[in-house]
Short mmCIF file of C-alpha atoms in Angstrom, two decimals:
data_model
loop_
_atom_site.label_atom_id
_atom_site.label_comp_id
_atom_site.label_asym_id
_atom_site.label_seq_id
_atom_site.Cartn_x
_atom_site.Cartn_y
_atom_site.Cartn_z
CA UNK A 1 6.80 10.74 18.99
CA UNK A 2 7.12 9.42 15.45
CA UNK A 3 7.96 5.91 16.70
CA UNK A 4 4.68 5.80 18.66
CA UNK A 5 2.71 6.92 15.61
CA UNK A 6 4.56 4.62 13.22
CA UNK A 7 3.76 1.53 15.32
CA UNK A 8 0.06 2.25 14.97
CA UNK A 9 0.40 3.20 11.31
CA UNK A 10 2.28 -0.01 10.52
CA UNK A 11 -0.44 -2.05 12.23
CA UNK A 12 -3.05 -0.25 10.13
CA UNK A 13 -0.97 -0.79 6.99
CA UNK A 14 -1.06 -4.57 7.28
CA UNK A 15 -4.54 -5.14 8.72
CA UNK A 16 -6.28 -7.44 6.28
CA UNK A 17 -3.05 -8.48 4.54
CA UNK A 18 -3.38 -12.15 5.55
CA UNK A 19 -6.48 -13.64 7.13
CA UNK A 20 -6.89 -16.67 9.40
CA UNK A 21 -6.33 -19.59 8.77
CA UNK A 22 -3.34 -17.90 7.08
CA UNK A 23 -3.31 -20.13 4.02
CA UNK A 24 -3.37 -18.92 0.43
CA UNK A 25 -5.96 -21.58 -0.38
CA UNK A 26 -8.42 -20.39 2.34
CA UNK A 27 -11.66 -18.88 1.08
CA UNK A 28 -11.21 -15.85 3.40
CA UNK A 29 -7.96 -14.94 1.65
CA UNK A 30 -9.76 -14.54 -1.65
CA UNK A 31 -11.31 -11.33 -0.29
CA UNK A 32 -8.51 -9.39 1.39
CA UNK A 33 -8.10 -5.70 2.07
CA UNK A 34 -11.69 -4.76 2.89
CA UNK A 35 -10.78 -1.22 3.97
CA UNK A 36 -8.39 1.44 2.83
CA UNK A 37 -8.29 0.31 -0.81
CA UNK A 38 -8.52 3.12 -3.39
CA UNK A 39 -9.33 1.40 -6.67
CA UNK A 40 -9.16 2.94 -10.18
CA UNK A 41 -11.98 5.41 -10.77
CA UNK A 42 -13.43 3.38 -13.68
CA UNK A 43 -13.70 0.29 -11.46
CA UNK A 44 -15.25 2.24 -8.58
CA UNK A 45 -17.88 3.60 -10.98
CA UNK A 46 -19.11 0.16 -12.06
CA UNK A 47 -19.17 -1.08 -8.45
CA UNK A 48 -21.86 1.51 -7.62
CA UNK A 49 -20.65 2.63 -4.22
CA UNK A 50 -19.05 -0.54 -2.86
CA UNK A 51 -15.50 0.63 -3.73
CA UNK A 52 -13.80 4.04 -3.43
CA UNK A 53 -11.37 5.72 -5.81
CA UNK A 54 -10.57 8.57 -3.40
CA UNK A 55 -10.61 9.50 0.27
CA UNK A 56 -10.96 12.88 1.94
CA UNK A 57 -9.74 14.11 5.31
CA UNK A 58 -10.85 17.36 6.94
CA UNK A 59 -9.74 18.74 10.29
CA UNK A 60 -9.27 22.08 12.12
CA UNK A 61 -5.91 23.60 13.01
CA UNK A 62 -5.09 26.56 15.26
CA UNK A 63 -2.06 28.84 15.19
CA UNK A 64 -0.68 32.19 14.13
CA UNK A 65 1.60 30.86 11.35
CA UNK A 66 1.13 27.09 11.20
CA UNK A 67 2.62 24.80 8.57
CA UNK A 68 1.17 21.34 7.93
CA UNK A 69 3.10 18.39 6.49
CA UNK A 70 1.41 15.31 5.06
CA UNK A 71 2.81 11.80 4.77
CA UNK A 72 0.76 9.35 2.67
CA UNK A 73 1.35 5.60 3.10
CA UNK A 74 -0.14 2.56 1.42
CA UNK A 75 0.64 -0.88 0.06
CA UNK A 76 1.02 -1.71 -3.61
CA UNK A 77 0.19 -5.32 -4.45
CA UNK A 78 2.54 -7.52 -6.43
CA UNK A 79 1.22 -10.51 -8.36
CA UNK A 80 3.33 -13.58 -7.54
CA UNK A 81 2.87 -16.30 -10.14
CA UNK A 82 4.41 -19.76 -10.09
CA UNK A 83 5.59 -21.28 -13.36
CA UNK A 84 6.35 -24.97 -13.81
CA UNK A 85 8.60 -26.36 -16.53
CA UNK A 86 7.64 -29.61 -18.21
CA UNK A 87 11.16 -30.82 -17.39
CA UNK A 88 13.98 -29.13 -15.44
CA UNK A 89 16.22 -26.72 -17.39
CA UNK A 90 19.71 -25.37 -16.81
CA UNK A 91 18.94 -21.68 -17.63
CA UNK A 92 15.84 -19.53 -17.44
CA UNK A 93 14.50 -18.82 -20.95
CA UNK A 94 14.05 -15.15 -21.86
CA UNK A 95 10.42 -15.67 -22.83
CA UNK A 96 8.33 -17.12 -19.99
CA UNK A 97 4.92 -16.61 -21.61
CA UNK A 98 4.66 -20.28 -22.56
CA UNK A 99 5.64 -21.58 -19.13
CA UNK A 100 2.60 -23.16 -17.50
CA UNK A 101 1.22 -21.26 -14.47
CA UNK A 102 0.17 -23.34 -11.45
CA UNK A 103 -1.40 -22.48 -8.06
CA UNK A 104 1.55 -24.06 -6.29
CA UNK A 105 4.64 -26.10 -6.98
CA UNK A 106 6.37 -28.51 -4.61
CA UNK A 107 10.09 -29.04 -5.13
CA UNK A 108 11.96 -31.44 -2.86
CA UNK A 109 9.40 -31.02 -0.10
CA UNK A 110 9.22 -27.21 -0.30
CA UNK A 111 5.97 -25.56 -1.40
CA UNK A 112 5.94 -22.44 -3.58
CA UNK A 113 2.53 -20.76 -3.89
CA UNK A 114 0.93 -18.12 -6.09
CA UNK A 115 -0.05 -15.08 -4.02
CA UNK A 116 -0.43 -11.30 -3.98
CA UNK A 117 2.52 -9.86 -2.10
CA UNK A 118 2.80 -6.21 -1.08
CA UNK A 119 5.41 -3.48 -1.05
CA UNK A 120 5.22 -0.37 1.11
CA UNK A 121 4.86 2.99 -0.63
CA UNK A 122 5.27 6.38 0.99
CA UNK A 123 4.90 10.00 -0.14
CA UNK A 124 6.20 12.98 1.86
CA UNK A 125 4.68 16.35 1.03
CA UNK A 126 6.68 19.38 2.20
CA UNK A 127 4.95 21.53 4.84
CA UNK A 128 2.23 23.82 3.54
CA UNK A 129 2.11 27.21 5.28
CA UNK A 130 -1.50 27.98 6.14
CA UNK A 131 -2.77 31.36 4.97
CA UNK A 132 -6.11 32.82 3.95
CA UNK A 133 -6.40 30.10 1.34
CA UNK A 134 -3.76 27.75 0.04
CA UNK A 135 -3.34 24.51 -1.86
CA UNK A 136 -0.67 22.08 -2.92
CA UNK A 137 -1.21 19.23 -5.39
CA UNK A 138 1.15 16.50 -6.48
CA UNK A 139 0.76 13.67 -8.95
CA UNK A 140 2.62 10.45 -8.27
CA UNK A 141 3.55 7.39 -10.34
CA UNK A 142 4.91 4.04 -9.24
CA UNK A 143 6.11 2.35 -12.46
CA UNK A 144 5.37 -1.19 -13.54
CA UNK A 145 8.02 -3.84 -13.01
CA UNK A 146 8.72 -7.53 -13.34
CA UNK A 147 11.16 -9.81 -11.54
CA UNK A 148 11.89 -13.52 -11.93
CA UNK A 149 13.36 -15.99 -9.47
CA UNK A 150 14.42 -19.49 -10.55
CA UNK A 151 13.32 -22.42 -8.38
CA UNK A 152 16.00 -25.08 -8.34
CA UNK A 153 15.75 -28.71 -7.34
CA UNK A 154 18.27 -30.62 -5.23
CA UNK A 155 20.37 -31.24 -8.34
CA UNK A 156 20.68 -27.54 -9.08
CA UNK A 157 18.44 -27.60 -12.16
CA UNK A 158 15.56 -25.13 -12.59
CA UNK A 159 12.22 -26.86 -12.04
CA UNK A 160 10.09 -23.76 -11.80
CA UNK A 161 10.09 -20.00 -11.65
CA UNK A 162 8.55 -17.26 -9.48
CA UNK A 163 7.30 -14.30 -11.55
CA UNK A 164 6.55 -11.09 -9.66
CA UNK A 165 4.65 -8.38 -11.54
CA UNK A 166 3.80 -4.82 -10.49
CA UNK A 167 1.35 -2.76 -12.51
CA UNK A 168 1.74 0.99 -13.04
CA UNK A 169 0.05 2.91 -10.22
CA UNK A 170 -0.88 6.57 -10.55
CA UNK A 171 -2.49 8.95 -8.10
CA UNK A 172 -2.93 12.48 -6.84
CA UNK A 173 -2.64 14.12 -3.43
CA UNK A 174 -4.30 17.50 -2.84
CA UNK A 175 -3.80 19.54 0.36
CA UNK A 176 -5.95 22.63 0.88
CA UNK A 177 -6.40 25.14 3.68
CA UNK A 178 -8.93 27.87 4.34
CA UNK A 179 -8.97 30.41 7.15
CA UNK A 180 -12.03 30.47 9.40
CA UNK A 181 -13.03 33.95 10.52
CA UNK A 182 -13.09 34.11 14.30
CA UNK A 183 -13.07 37.10 16.66
CA UNK A 184 -10.85 37.52 19.73
CA UNK A 185 -9.01 34.25 19.27
CA UNK A 186 -6.05 32.64 17.52
CA UNK A 187 -6.41 32.12 13.75
CA UNK A 188 -8.27 28.92 12.95
CA UNK A 189 -7.89 26.98 9.69
CA UNK A 190 -9.73 24.12 8.07
CA UNK A 191 -7.42 21.63 6.39
CA UNK A 192 -8.52 19.22 3.67
CA UNK A 193 -6.47 16.35 2.24
CA UNK A 194 -7.68 14.33 -0.73
CA UNK A 195 -5.95 11.20 -1.99
CA UNK A 196 -7.15 9.81 -5.32
CA UNK A 197 -6.29 6.87 -7.54
CA UNK A 198 -5.97 8.08 -11.14
CA UNK A 199 -4.67 4.82 -12.65
CA UNK A 200 -6.22 4.00 -16.05
CA UNK A 201 -8.15 0.70 -15.99
CA UNK A 202 -9.77 -0.31 -19.24
CA UNK A 203 -12.80 -2.61 -19.50
CA UNK A 204 -13.42 -2.24 -15.76
CA UNK A 205 -16.84 -3.88 -15.99
CA UNK A 206 -15.26 -7.08 -17.24
CA UNK A 207 -12.49 -7.22 -14.64
CA UNK A 208 -12.55 -8.80 -11.19
CA UNK A 209 -11.49 -7.23 -7.87
CA UNK A 210 -8.08 -8.94 -7.86
CA UNK A 211 -7.20 -7.24 -11.15
CA UNK A 212 -8.38 -3.91 -9.77
CA UNK A 213 -6.40 -4.31 -6.54
CA UNK A 214 -3.18 -4.65 -8.54
CA UNK A 215 -3.82 -1.08 -9.67
CA UNK A 216 -4.97 0.22 -6.28
CA UNK A 217 -3.48 1.88 -3.25
CA UNK A 218 -4.20 -0.53 -0.40
CA UNK A 219 -4.56 0.22 3.34
CA UNK A 220 -4.25 3.90 2.44
CA UNK A 221 -3.72 6.29 5.35
CA UNK A 222 -2.07 9.63 6.11
CA UNK A 223 -0.05 11.17 8.92
CA UNK A 224 -0.44 14.93 9.35
CA UNK A 225 2.06 16.99 11.34
CA UNK A 226 1.94 20.68 12.28
CA UNK A 227 4.55 23.26 13.19
CA UNK A 228 3.76 26.54 15.01
CA UNK A 229 0.23 25.39 15.72
CA UNK A 230 -1.96 22.60 17.03
CA UNK A 231 -4.66 20.26 15.81
CA UNK A 232 -8.09 19.94 17.41
CA UNK A 233 -9.56 16.58 18.39
CA UNK A 234 -12.46 15.55 16.19
CA UNK A 235 -13.65 13.01 18.78
CA UNK A 236 -13.69 15.32 21.79
CA UNK A 237 -13.35 18.93 20.58
CA UNK A 238 -13.49 21.91 22.96
CA UNK A 239 -16.90 23.55 23.03
CA UNK A 240 -15.75 26.49 20.90
CA UNK A 241 -14.78 24.12 18.05
CA UNK A 242 -17.75 21.77 18.08
CA UNK A 243 -19.59 23.48 15.25
CA UNK A 244 -16.44 23.58 13.11
CA UNK A 245 -15.73 19.89 13.75
CA UNK A 246 -19.32 18.99 12.93
CA UNK A 247 -18.82 20.55 9.51
CA UNK A 248 -15.72 18.46 8.69
CA UNK A 249 -16.34 15.77 6.09
CA UNK A 250 -14.19 12.65 6.30
CA UNK A 251 -14.66 9.89 3.74
CA UNK A 252 -12.57 6.72 3.72
CA UNK A 253 -10.37 7.79 6.63
CA UNK A 254 -10.86 9.42 10.04
CA UNK A 255 -8.20 11.57 11.73
CA UNK A 256 -7.37 11.17 15.43
CA UNK A 257 -4.71 12.80 17.60
CA UNK A 258 -1.59 10.61 17.76
CA UNK A 259 1.68 10.45 19.66
CA UNK A 260 2.24 10.95 23.39
CA UNK A 261 -1.00 11.54 25.27
CA UNK A 262 -1.84 15.24 25.33
CA UNK A 263 0.20 16.07 22.20
CA UNK A 264 -1.61 18.10 19.54
CA UNK A 265 0.98 18.24 16.74
CA UNK A 266 0.16 14.99 14.93
CA UNK A 267 -2.92 13.33 13.42
CA UNK A 268 -3.25 9.80 12.09
CA UNK A 269 -6.00 9.46 9.48
CA UNK A 270 -6.70 5.74 9.11
CA UNK A 271 -9.41 3.74 7.33
CA UNK A 272 -10.14 2.14 10.72
CA UNK A 273 -11.83 4.44 13.25
CA UNK A 274 -9.52 4.78 16.26
CA UNK A 275 -9.60 6.75 19.49
CA UNK A 276 -7.31 9.70 20.14
CA UNK A 277 -3.80 8.56 21.12
CA UNK A 278 -4.15 4.92 20.05
CA UNK A 279 -1.56 2.44 21.37
CA UNK A 280 -0.37 -1.05 20.59
CA UNK A 281 -1.13 -3.10 23.70
CA UNK A 282 2.00 -4.11 25.61
CA UNK A 283 0.64 -7.68 25.67
CA UNK A 284 0.61 -7.96 21.88
CA UNK A 285 3.53 -9.97 20.53
CA UNK A 286 3.24 -8.61 16.99
CA UNK A 287 1.05 -8.27 13.92
CA UNK A 288 -1.65 -10.88 13.31
CA UNK A 289 -3.03 -9.11 10.18
CA UNK A 290 -6.59 -10.51 10.49
CA UNK A 291 -8.75 -7.40 10.51
CA UNK A 292 -8.31 -6.38 14.20
CA UNK A 293 -9.30 -9.82 15.51
CA UNK A 294 -8.42 -10.64 19.15
CA UNK A 295 -4.78 -11.68 19.67
CA UNK A 296 -5.53 -14.52 22.11
CA UNK A 297 -8.14 -16.15 19.87
CA UNK A 298 -5.91 -16.05 16.79
CA UNK A 299 -2.86 -17.31 18.70
CA UNK A 300 -4.80 -20.29 20.09
CA UNK A 301 -6.23 -21.08 16.67
CA UNK A 302 -2.78 -21.04 15.07
CA UNK A 303 -1.60 -23.52 17.70
CA UNK A 304 -4.39 -25.92 16.72
CA UNK A 305 -3.47 -26.00 13.02
CA UNK A 306 -2.41 -29.39 11.70
CA UNK A 307 1.15 -29.98 10.53
CA UNK A 308 -0.03 -29.85 6.90
CA UNK A 309 -1.83 -26.54 7.52
CA UNK A 310 1.23 -25.07 9.22
CA UNK A 311 3.38 -26.19 6.31
CA UNK A 312 1.08 -24.37 3.90
CA UNK A 313 0.98 -21.28 6.11
CA UNK A 314 4.77 -21.23 6.31
CA UNK A 315 5.02 -21.19 2.52
CA UNK A 316 2.72 -18.16 1.96
CA UNK A 317 5.45 -15.56 2.54
CA UNK A 318 7.95 -14.28 5.07
CA UNK A 319 5.33 -12.51 7.21
CA UNK A 320 3.27 -15.68 7.56
CA UNK A 321 6.38 -17.70 8.41
CA UNK A 322 7.45 -15.24 11.13
CA UNK A 323 3.94 -15.21 12.60
CA UNK A 324 3.84 -18.99 12.80
CA UNK A 325 7.30 -19.24 14.37
CA UNK A 326 6.50 -16.50 16.91
CA UNK A 327 3.27 -18.22 17.94
CA UNK A 328 4.80 -21.69 18.19
CA UNK A 329 7.57 -20.43 20.47
CA UNK A 330 5.33 -18.23 22.62
CA UNK A 331 5.96 -18.88 26.36
CA UNK A 332 2.92 -20.02 28.35
CA UNK A 333 3.11 -17.01 30.67
CA UNK A 334 2.89 -14.69 27.63
CA UNK A 335 -0.22 -16.44 26.43
CA UNK A 336 -1.70 -16.07 29.91
CA UNK A 337 -1.17 -12.30 29.69
CA UNK A 338 -3.20 -12.25 26.49
CA UNK A 339 -6.18 -13.73 28.37
CA UNK A 340 -6.70 -10.63 30.47
CA UNK A 341 -4.96 -7.75 32.20
CA UNK A 342 -6.50 -5.32 34.66
CA UNK A 343 -5.70 -1.66 34.08
CA UNK A 344 -6.92 1.52 35.67
CA UNK A 345 -9.33 3.55 33.53
CA UNK A 346 -8.09 6.82 35.03
CA UNK A 347 -4.76 8.56 35.45
CA UNK A 348 -2.09 9.10 32.86
CA UNK A 349 -1.26 6.71 30.08
CA UNK A 350 1.84 5.59 31.98
CA UNK A 351 -0.21 4.86 35.10
CA UNK A 352 -2.74 2.86 33.09
CA UNK A 353 0.00 0.72 31.59
CA UNK A 354 1.37 -0.35 34.99
#
C-alpha cells in the first residue's frame, strides 16, 4: 500500500520544481512552487493573504481504539551559487566571499548555472491514540549548512566553484483529536493536523520571494495512517457523516483516501486537490514537474527544443538531465499511448487499467 501512496506523494512533492521550457533562464522558472509553500510567518503577514505560513487538515475517523500516525514531507530549497575566479587556482581559498558570483559559468564546453536545488525532508510522528481529547506537538529544526564544489578545467586547475547554502528551517506539527458524541454507533473522532513554519525572518517587507522560499517548507503535504479504525472519505462521505465532514476545515491541503481502491486506513493530504485513490497513469513515463501539465504536450515540446536549449536544460540539474534523456529516447509507440487510451469508467480499478 505504501508504495502506491508514495508514488502519488512523490509526484506532488516535485510538482512545480522545474517548469517548461526547463531552463534556469526562463521567465516561468523565476516563479516556482506556487502551491504547498509554507513561508515564514513574518513574510506571510506582509503579503496580505497571498502566502501561507501554516496549513490545517481536518478529517473524521471511526473506531473503538484507533491510533493515527502522521508523516509530514516537504522540500527544503538550497541556494546554488556559481563563483568565478579571475584566473584559475590550484586550491580553493578558505574565504570565498570575494569570489565573483555569476549566473552561469562555461568551462571547456560544460555549463554550470546558478539555481535553487531541493532536498527532501520528512518527519514521522509516532501514532497518537485517539481518546476523548488528545494532542501531540513537536517542534523541528533543519540546521543551516554550506558546501563547496570546485569546478576544474581540462588542465586540472580550479576555474570556478559551486557554493550550496541551506538556511535554518524551523517549524511545528500539532496533531489533535476530539471525540464526537454519537449514539448507537462506533466511536467517531475528529482529527486535526496543523503544520506551521516558525522560522525567524527579519525585515520581511524588504525581502523578495526567493529569499523567503529558502526559509520555507515547499510542496508541503502529509500522509495519515490509522490502526484499529478507518478514515471517512471527505469527497463522498456516507450519509451519516455528511454533517461532520461539512464541518471539517482544510486550509492549504485537502485529504483524500489513498492506497488500494476501497482501503480506508490511509489519507494523503496534498496542496493539490485530488480524487480518492489517486493513481499515476500507466502511460506516464515519469515526472515532468510542470504543475500537472499534460504529459503528451510537454514531451512534444521538449522534442522541439533547439540544441542550445537542450544544452541549457541538461545543465540545470540531474532531474532536468534525466527528463531530457528519457524524452529523447522515448519510443514512438510510447508517445502514441500518451495521445489517448480508452478505459472503462466502471468496474474495479484493475478492470479500468486493462
